[in-house]
Amino acid sequence: MSDLTAVPKAIAGPSTYLDDRLGAGNFLKRNLRKIFPDHWSFLLGEIALYSFIILLLTGTFLTFWFQPSMSEVVYNGSYAPLKGVMMSQAYASALEISFDVRGGLLMRQMHHWAALLFVAGMMVHMLRVFFTGAYRKPRELNWIIGVLLLTLALAEGLTGYSLPDDLLSGAGARITQGVIISLPLVGTYLSFFLFGGEYPGTDIIARFYSLHILLIPGILLALISAHMVLMWVQKHTQMPGKGRNNRNVVGAPFYPAFMAKAGAYFLFTFAVVAGLATFAQINPIWLFGPYTPADISAGSQPDFYMGFLEGSLRLMPAWEINLFGTAHAGTLPLSVIIPALVPMGIIMTGLALYPFIEQWITGDRREHHVADRPRNNPHRTSIGMAAITFYGVLWLLGANDEISAFFHVSLNWTTYVGRVLVFVGPAVAYAITYRICLGLQRSDAAVVSHGVESGVIKRLPHGEFIEVHTPPAEDIEAHLRGKEPVLMLPAHEDTSGIPPKGMRGPLGKLRARMSRAYGGEKIPLDEGHPHEEIEEHAGVSSEGEDRSLTR
């Protein structure tokens, strides 16, 4: 019989070797045997991490040939349709990487696909954390770091998107300049500083290049490291199930189980990115041509992560405020300021503040190491779906011209419908999601109380047919019983009739009402009866008439 407390040789050997030389044996033994929970949704964050590694590797390759200069040259490269055309050195070097550097086009496309996967992976990972409540104490700081990472990833994508200086990226830079210059008081100064004079200036590519390869990646790397360290120290959350609680971690050790799985998953992610770069063309800059301020392409679309800002610009009415009644005194172009700042502000600020708002509403200051099932906190899940709908409508309407042309509908009507949907859509999504969550909770309660359908049909003595239910499997029942009621603030008055501290005044009363609505047990698991062979069904009598059993 093997000793379960013995250290595996795969861990003991390397630990002893390093301990003899560095004195790090105890540290390695402790950390290499650290337990990680096992659930498919926990791999979503790893997609973003591995995509970032691919970005660093491919980006390093591209820096050897890319020239971040807006000085004009005559193109004499391999791409015949553009020979003899005046263009910036940045665009010419991007063409050289694509057509003259061995493996250059593959690296360019891998870099672009990895950037999309990086942002998409972060978004899906944050949604998983949000819907399962994995941002709660003690992980609020790590959640804030995640919001900062997503914001910086958007900025990193914007700066990288503009570097080739083709017609498509130049249109994006023009929108960026329009947003900057619309800012009151400081807009003109910021635009002149960033572009090096009147648009398009001579410095924007070089400055974006410095931001793209040095400043933003350095901050990203530091924040990702802090994110990983905090996750390591605080331990990973785990899904509810048999033997799992807030005081333990059920899973596999970091070495060798988790390391083997993570290594294989990295190779799988790398293979997917390489496959996309090989077979799915993306950003063919040679078809767009060099950027000139006098030209613009039809049907141009940004990368998906900036699509919601594009949509908000297209949906916003042409509103502006002329200060002191005259445009000469100053103009506030609300048609640019609002869509550029408000949607991003709502989403990012809401994400950053949500853990603290929820804690304020519920008064829940406990540590949580077991994740929620989304259905068990219906208001949080509904808020998340409303935000996704808000984002999705803006993202979809960022292509309203393409939708109009493809489906042969009026461009004006797509805009009008989008203006309505951006407000109505989130409200409808909230209501539908809330009802779905309650329905799923009732389904869970039915499984716990009445069991699961066995497929066995039984005829009762009086001729009625029913399906026999059996108790659910032990692990399934443990998973369902991992549900915890959402905490509520105590709203009872004391013997003197005075509400508790913090519940007085208009704000306190509002907090109490919000807590009663947000918290509490919506559908108790044990509101039914224990497992029985005969349950409440719609039966079929011997005479062929539908009847219902009564208890």
Coordinates of C-alpha atoms in Angstrom, one line a residue, residues 28-430:
L28 CA 9.5 24.5 -4.5
K29 CA 7.9 21.5 -2.7
R30 CA 5.2 23.7 -1.3
N31 CA 4.4 25.5 -4.6
L32 CA 4.8 22.6 -7.0
R33 CA 2.2 20.7 -5.0
K34 CA -0.2 23.6 -5.0
I35 CA -3.7 22.4 -5.9
F36 CA -5.6 23.9 -8.8
P37 CA -9.3 23.3 -9.4
D38 CA -10.3 21.7 -12.6
H39 CA -13.2 23.2 -14.7
W40 CA -13.3 24.0 -18.4
S41 CA -14.3 27.6 -17.8
F42 CA -11.0 28.2 -15.9
L43 CA -9.1 27.8 -19.1
L44 CA -10.6 30.9 -20.7
G45 CA -8.2 33.2 -18.9
E46 CA -5.3 31.0 -20.1
I47 CA -6.3 31.8 -23.7
A48 CA -5.6 35.5 -23.1
L49 CA -2.3 34.7 -21.4
Y50 CA -1.1 32.4 -24.1
S51 CA -2.2 34.9 -26.8
F52 CA -0.2 37.6 -25.1
I53 CA 2.9 35.4 -25.2
I54 CA 2.4 34.8 -28.9
L55 CA 2.0 38.6 -29.3
L56 CA 5.3 39.2 -27.6
L57 CA 7.1 36.6 -29.8
T58 CA 5.6 37.7 -33.1
G59 CA 5.9 41.4 -32.2
T60 CA 9.6 41.0 -31.5
F61 CA 10.0 39.4 -34.9
L62 CA 8.2 42.3 -36.7
T63 CA 10.2 45.0 -35.0
F64 CA 13.4 43.9 -36.8
W65 CA 12.0 45.1 -40.2
F66 CA 9.3 47.7 -39.4
Q67 CA 10.2 51.3 -39.9
P68 CA 8.1 53.7 -37.7
S69 CA 8.6 56.7 -40.0
M70 CA 6.2 58.9 -41.9
S71 CA 8.9 60.1 -44.3
E72 CA 7.8 59.5 -47.9
V73 CA 9.6 57.1 -50.2
V74 CA 8.9 55.6 -53.6
Y75 CA 7.9 52.0 -53.4
N76 CA 10.1 49.6 -55.4
G77 CA 9.3 46.3 -53.7
S78 CA 7.8 43.0 -54.9
Y79 CA 4.1 44.1 -55.1
A80 CA 3.8 45.2 -58.6
P81 CA 0.5 47.2 -58.4
L82 CA 2.1 49.7 -56.0
K83 CA 5.5 50.1 -57.7
G84 CA 6.4 53.8 -58.2
V85 CA 3.8 55.0 -55.7
M86 CA 4.7 57.5 -53.0
M87 CA 4.1 56.2 -49.5
S88 CA 5.4 56.4 -45.9
Q89 CA 8.4 54.3 -44.8
A90 CA 6.0 52.7 -42.3
Y91 CA 3.7 51.4 -45.1
A92 CA 6.6 50.4 -47.3
S93 CA 8.2 48.4 -44.5
A94 CA 4.9 46.7 -43.8
L95 CA 4.7 45.7 -47.5
E96 CA 8.3 44.5 -47.3
I97 CA 7.5 42.3 -44.3
S98 CA 4.5 40.9 -46.1
F99 CA 6.1 40.1 -49.5
D100 CA 9.9 40.1 -49.1
V101 CA 10.8 38.9 -45.6
R102 CA 10.7 35.1 -45.3
G103 CA 7.8 34.2 -43.1
G104 CA 6.9 37.9 -42.7
L105 CA 3.3 37.6 -43.8
L106 CA 2.7 34.6 -41.5
M107 CA 4.1 36.6 -38.6
R108 CA 2.1 39.6 -39.4
Q109 CA -1.1 37.6 -39.6
M110 CA -0.3 35.6 -36.5
H111 CA 0.3 38.9 -34.6
H112 CA -3.1 40.3 -35.7
W113 CA -5.0 37.1 -35.0
A114 CA -3.3 36.8 -31.6
A115 CA -4.3 40.4 -30.8
L116 CA -8.0 39.6 -31.5
L117 CA -7.8 36.4 -29.5
F118 CA -6.1 38.2 -26.6
V119 CA -8.9 40.8 -26.3
A120 CA -11.6 38.2 -26.9
G121 CA -10.0 35.9 -24.3
M122 CA -9.9 38.7 -21.7
M123 CA -13.5 39.6 -22.4
V124 CA -14.8 36.0 -22.1
H125 CA -12.6 35.4 -19.0
M126 CA -14.0 38.6 -17.3
L127 CA -17.6 37.5 -18.1
R128 CA -16.9 34.1 -16.5
V129 CA -15.5 35.9 -13.4
F130 CA -18.5 38.3 -13.3
F131 CA -21.2 35.7 -13.7
T132 CA -19.8 33.4 -11.1
G133 CA -19.1 36.1 -8.6
A134 CA -15.4 35.3 -8.5
Y135 CA -14.6 39.0 -8.0
R136 CA -15.9 39.0 -4.4
K137 CA -13.7 39.3 -1.3
P138 CA -10.7 38.7 -1.3
R139 CA -10.3 39.1 -5.1
E140 CA -11.6 42.7 -5.6
L141 CA -8.0 44.0 -6.3
N142 CA -7.4 41.3 -8.9
W143 CA -10.7 42.3 -10.5
I144 CA -9.6 45.9 -10.7
I145 CA -6.3 44.7 -12.3
G146 CA -8.4 42.8 -14.9
V147 CA -10.4 45.9 -15.8
L148 CA -7.2 47.8 -16.2
L149 CA -5.7 45.0 -18.4
L150 CA -8.8 45.1 -20.7
T151 CA -8.6 48.9 -21.0
L152 CA -4.9 48.8 -21.8
A153 CA -5.5 46.0 -24.3
L154 CA -8.0 48.2 -26.2
A155 CA -5.4 51.0 -26.3
E156 CA -2.7 48.5 -27.4
G157 CA -4.9 47.3 -30.2
L158 CA -5.7 50.9 -31.3
T159 CA -2.0 51.9 -31.5
G160 CA -1.0 48.7 -33.3
Y161 CA -3.9 49.0 -35.7
S162 CA -2.6 52.4 -36.9
L163 CA 1.1 51.5 -37.4
P164 CA 1.0 50.2 -41.0
D165 CA -0.2 53.6 -42.2
D166 CA -2.5 52.1 -44.9
L167 CA -5.8 53.7 -45.9
L168 CA -7.9 51.7 -43.4
S169 CA -5.7 52.4 -40.4
G170 CA -5.4 56.0 -41.4
A171 CA -9.2 56.3 -41.3
G172 CA -9.0 55.0 -37.7
A173 CA -6.4 57.5 -36.8
R174 CA -8.6 60.2 -38.3
I175 CA -11.5 59.2 -36.0
T176 CA -9.1 59.2 -33.0
Q177 CA -8.0 62.7 -33.9
G178 CA -11.6 63.8 -34.2
V179 CA -12.3 62.4 -30.7
I180 CA -9.3 64.1 -29.2
I181 CA -9.9 67.5 -30.8
S182 CA -13.6 67.4 -29.6
L183 CA -12.5 67.5 -25.9
P184 CA -13.2 71.0 -24.5
L185 CA -10.2 73.3 -23.7
V186 CA -7.5 70.7 -24.1
G187 CA -8.5 68.9 -27.3
T188 CA -6.5 71.1 -29.7
Y189 CA -3.4 71.0 -27.6
L190 CA -3.5 67.2 -27.3
S191 CA -4.0 66.8 -31.0
F192 CA -1.1 69.0 -31.9
F193 CA 1.1 67.2 -29.3
L194 CA 0.2 63.7 -30.4
F195 CA 0.3 64.3 -34.2
G196 CA 3.2 66.7 -34.2
G197 CA 1.2 69.6 -35.8
E198 CA -1.8 69.8 -38.1
Y199 CA -3.3 66.4 -38.9
P200 CA -1.9 64.0 -40.0
G201 CA 1.4 65.5 -38.9
T202 CA 4.7 63.7 -39.0
D203 CA 5.0 62.1 -35.6
I204 CA 1.9 59.9 -35.0
I205 CA 3.4 56.6 -36.3
A206 CA 6.6 57.0 -34.3
R207 CA 4.7 57.9 -31.1
F208 CA 2.2 55.1 -31.5
Y209 CA 5.1 52.8 -32.1
S210 CA 6.7 53.7 -28.8
L211 CA 3.5 53.3 -27.0
H212 CA 2.8 50.0 -28.8
I213 CA 6.1 48.2 -28.3
L214 CA 7.4 49.8 -25.0
L215 CA 5.1 51.6 -22.7
I216 CA 1.8 49.7 -22.9
P217 CA 3.3 46.2 -23.2
G218 CA 5.5 47.0 -20.2
I219 CA 2.5 48.0 -18.1
L220 CA 0.6 45.0 -19.4
L221 CA 3.4 42.6 -18.4
A222 CA 3.6 44.1 -14.9
L223 CA -0.2 43.9 -14.4
I224 CA -0.4 40.4 -15.7
S225 CA 2.4 39.4 -13.4
A226 CA 0.6 41.0 -10.5
H227 CA -2.6 39.3 -11.6
M228 CA -1.0 35.9 -11.6
V229 CA 0.8 36.4 -8.3
L230 CA -2.4 37.5 -6.6
M231 CA -4.2 34.5 -8.1
W232 CA -1.5 32.2 -6.8
V233 CA -1.6 33.6 -3.3
Q234 CA -5.3 33.9 -3.0
K235 CA -5.9 30.5 -4.6
H236 CA -8.3 29.9 -7.5
T237 CA -12.0 29.8 -7.0
Q238 CA -13.8 26.4 -7.5
M239 CA -17.2 25.4 -8.7
P240 CA -19.6 24.0 -6.2
G241 CA -19.6 20.3 -5.8
K242 CA -19.0 17.3 -3.6
G243 CA -16.6 18.0 -0.8
R244 CA -15.9 21.6 -1.9
N245 CA -16.3 24.6 0.4
N246 CA -14.7 27.9 1.2
R247 CA -12.0 26.2 3.4
N248 CA -10.5 23.7 0.9
V249 CA -9.4 23.4 -2.7
V250 CA -10.3 20.2 -4.7
G251 CA -8.3 19.6 -7.8
A252 CA -4.9 18.4 -9.2
P253 CA -1.4 19.6 -8.2
F254 CA 0.4 22.3 -10.2
Y255 CA 3.2 19.8 -11.1
P256 CA 2.9 17.6 -13.0
A257 CA -0.8 17.6 -13.7
F258 CA -1.6 21.3 -14.2
M259 CA 1.8 22.1 -15.9
A260 CA 1.2 19.3 -18.5
K261 CA -2.3 20.5 -19.2
A262 CA -1.2 24.1 -19.4
G263 CA 1.7 23.2 -21.8
A264 CA -0.6 21.3 -24.1
Y265 CA -3.2 24.1 -24.0
F266 CA -0.5 26.6 -25.0
L267 CA 0.5 24.5 -27.9
F268 CA -3.1 24.1 -28.9
T269 CA -3.7 27.9 -28.8
F270 CA -0.5 28.5 -30.8
A271 CA -1.7 26.0 -33.4
V272 CA -5.0 27.7 -33.7
V273 CA -3.4 31.1 -34.2
A274 CA -0.9 29.7 -36.7
G275 CA -3.7 27.9 -38.5
L276 CA -5.8 31.1 -38.8
A277 CA -2.8 33.0 -39.9
T278 CA -2.1 30.4 -42.6
F279 CA -5.6 29.9 -44.0
A280 CA -7.6 33.0 -43.1
Q281 CA -6.4 36.3 -44.5
I282 CA -6.6 39.3 -42.3
N283 CA -5.8 43.0 -42.8
P284 CA -4.5 42.8 -46.4
I285 CA -2.9 46.2 -46.4
W286 CA -1.7 46.0 -50.0
L287 CA -5.3 46.1 -51.1
F288 CA -6.1 49.3 -49.2
G289 CA -3.1 51.4 -50.5
P290 CA -1.2 54.1 -48.6
Y291 CA -3.0 56.6 -46.5
T292 CA -3.7 60.1 -47.7
P293 CA -6.0 62.5 -45.9
A294 CA -7.9 63.1 -49.2
D295 CA -9.0 59.5 -49.6
I296 CA -11.3 57.2 -47.7
S297 CA -12.4 53.6 -48.3
A298 CA -16.0 52.4 -48.5
G299 CA -17.3 49.9 -46.0
S300 CA -14.3 50.2 -43.7
Q301 CA -14.7 48.5 -40.3
P302 CA -12.4 48.5 -37.2
D303 CA -11.4 45.3 -35.4
F304 CA -14.2 43.8 -33.3
Y305 CA -13.1 45.2 -30.0
M306 CA -13.5 48.8 -31.2
G307 CA -16.7 48.2 -33.0
F308 CA -18.9 49.4 -30.1
L309 CA -17.3 52.8 -30.3
E310 CA -17.8 52.9 -34.0
G311 CA -21.5 52.0 -33.5
S312 CA -22.0 54.7 -30.8
L313 CA -20.6 57.3 -33.2
R314 CA -22.9 56.2 -36.0
L315 CA -26.0 56.1 -33.8
M316 CA -25.5 59.5 -32.0
P317 CA -27.6 62.4 -33.4
A318 CA -25.7 65.5 -34.6
W319 CA -25.9 67.4 -31.4
E320 CA -23.6 70.3 -30.4
I321 CA -23.7 73.1 -27.9
N322 CA -22.5 76.6 -28.9
L323 CA -21.2 78.4 -25.8
F324 CA -22.7 81.8 -25.3
G325 CA -24.9 81.3 -28.3
T326 CA -22.2 81.5 -30.9
A327 CA -19.8 79.0 -32.4
H328 CA -17.0 81.5 -32.2
A329 CA -17.1 81.4 -28.4
G330 CA -16.6 77.7 -28.4
T331 CA -18.4 74.5 -29.5
L332 CA -19.0 71.3 -27.6
P333 CA -19.6 68.6 -30.3
L334 CA -21.8 66.2 -28.2
S335 CA -22.1 64.0 -31.2
V336 CA -18.5 63.0 -30.7
I337 CA -17.8 63.5 -27.0
I338 CA -20.8 61.4 -25.8
P339 CA -20.3 58.3 -28.0
A340 CA -16.5 58.4 -27.5
L341 CA -16.6 58.6 -23.8
V342 CA -19.9 57.6 -22.3
P343 CA -20.3 53.9 -23.5
M344 CA -16.7 53.2 -22.6
G345 CA -17.2 55.0 -19.3
I346 CA -20.4 53.1 -18.5
I347 CA -18.8 49.7 -19.2
M348 CA -15.4 50.1 -17.6
T349 CA -16.5 52.2 -14.6
G350 CA -19.4 49.8 -14.0
L351 CA -17.1 46.8 -14.1
A352 CA -14.6 48.4 -11.7
L353 CA -17.2 49.5 -9.2
Y354 CA -19.5 46.5 -9.3
P355 CA -17.8 44.4 -6.6
F356 CA -18.0 47.3 -4.2
I357 CA -21.6 48.3 -5.2
E358 CA -22.7 44.7 -4.6
Q359 CA -21.0 44.6 -1.3
W360 CA -22.7 47.8 -0.2
I361 CA -26.1 46.6 -1.3
T362 CA -25.9 43.1 0.3
G363 CA -23.5 43.9 3.2
D364 CA -21.7 40.6 2.3
R365 CA -18.1 41.0 3.6
R366 CA -17.4 37.3 3.8
E367 CA -14.6 35.5 1.9
H368 CA -15.8 33.6 -1.1
H369 CA -13.8 30.8 -2.6
V370 CA -16.6 28.8 -4.2
A371 CA -18.0 30.3 -7.4
D372 CA -21.7 30.9 -7.9
R373 CA -23.8 29.3 -10.6
P374 CA -25.1 32.3 -12.7
R375 CA -28.7 31.2 -12.2
N376 CA -28.3 31.5 -8.4
N377 CA -27.8 35.2 -8.5
P378 CA -30.5 36.3 -11.0
H379 CA -30.1 40.0 -10.7
R380 CA -26.3 39.9 -11.2
T381 CA -26.7 37.6 -14.2
S382 CA -29.5 39.9 -15.6
I383 CA -27.3 43.0 -15.2
G384 CA -24.5 41.2 -17.0
M385 CA -26.7 40.2 -19.9
A386 CA -28.1 43.7 -20.1
A387 CA -24.5 45.1 -20.4
I388 CA -23.7 42.5 -23.1
T389 CA -26.8 43.5 -25.0
F390 CA -25.9 47.2 -24.8
Y391 CA -22.4 46.4 -26.1
G392 CA -23.8 44.1 -28.7
V393 CA -26.2 46.6 -30.2
L394 CA -23.5 49.2 -30.4
W395 CA -21.1 46.7 -32.0
L396 CA -23.7 45.5 -34.5
L397 CA -24.6 49.0 -35.5
G398 CA -21.0 49.8 -36.1
A399 CA -21.6 48.1 -39.5
N400 CA -25.0 49.7 -40.2
D401 CA -23.8 50.7 -43.7
E402 CA -22.9 47.1 -44.5
I403 CA -26.2 45.8 -43.0
S404 CA -28.1 48.4 -45.1
A405 CA -26.4 47.5 -48.3
F406 CA -26.6 43.7 -47.8
F407 CA -30.2 43.5 -46.7
H408 CA -31.4 46.3 -48.9
V409 CA -32.9 48.4 -46.1
S410 CA -32.8 52.1 -45.5
L411 CA -29.6 53.3 -43.8
N412 CA -31.6 55.8 -41.9
W413 CA -34.0 53.1 -40.6
T414 CA -31.1 51.0 -39.3
T415 CA -29.9 54.0 -37.4
Y416 CA -33.3 54.8 -36.0
V417 CA -33.9 51.2 -34.9
G418 CA -30.4 51.1 -33.4
R419 CA -31.2 54.3 -31.3
V420 CA -34.2 52.5 -29.9
L421 CA -32.6 49.2 -29.3
V422 CA -29.6 50.6 -27.4
F423 CA -32.1 51.5 -24.7
V424 CA -34.9 49.0 -25.0
G425 CA -32.6 46.0 -25.7
P426 CA -30.8 45.9 -22.3
A427 CA -34.1 46.3 -20.5
V428 CA -35.7 43.4 -22.4
A429 CA -32.5 41.3 -21.9
Y430 CA -32.6 42.0 -18.2

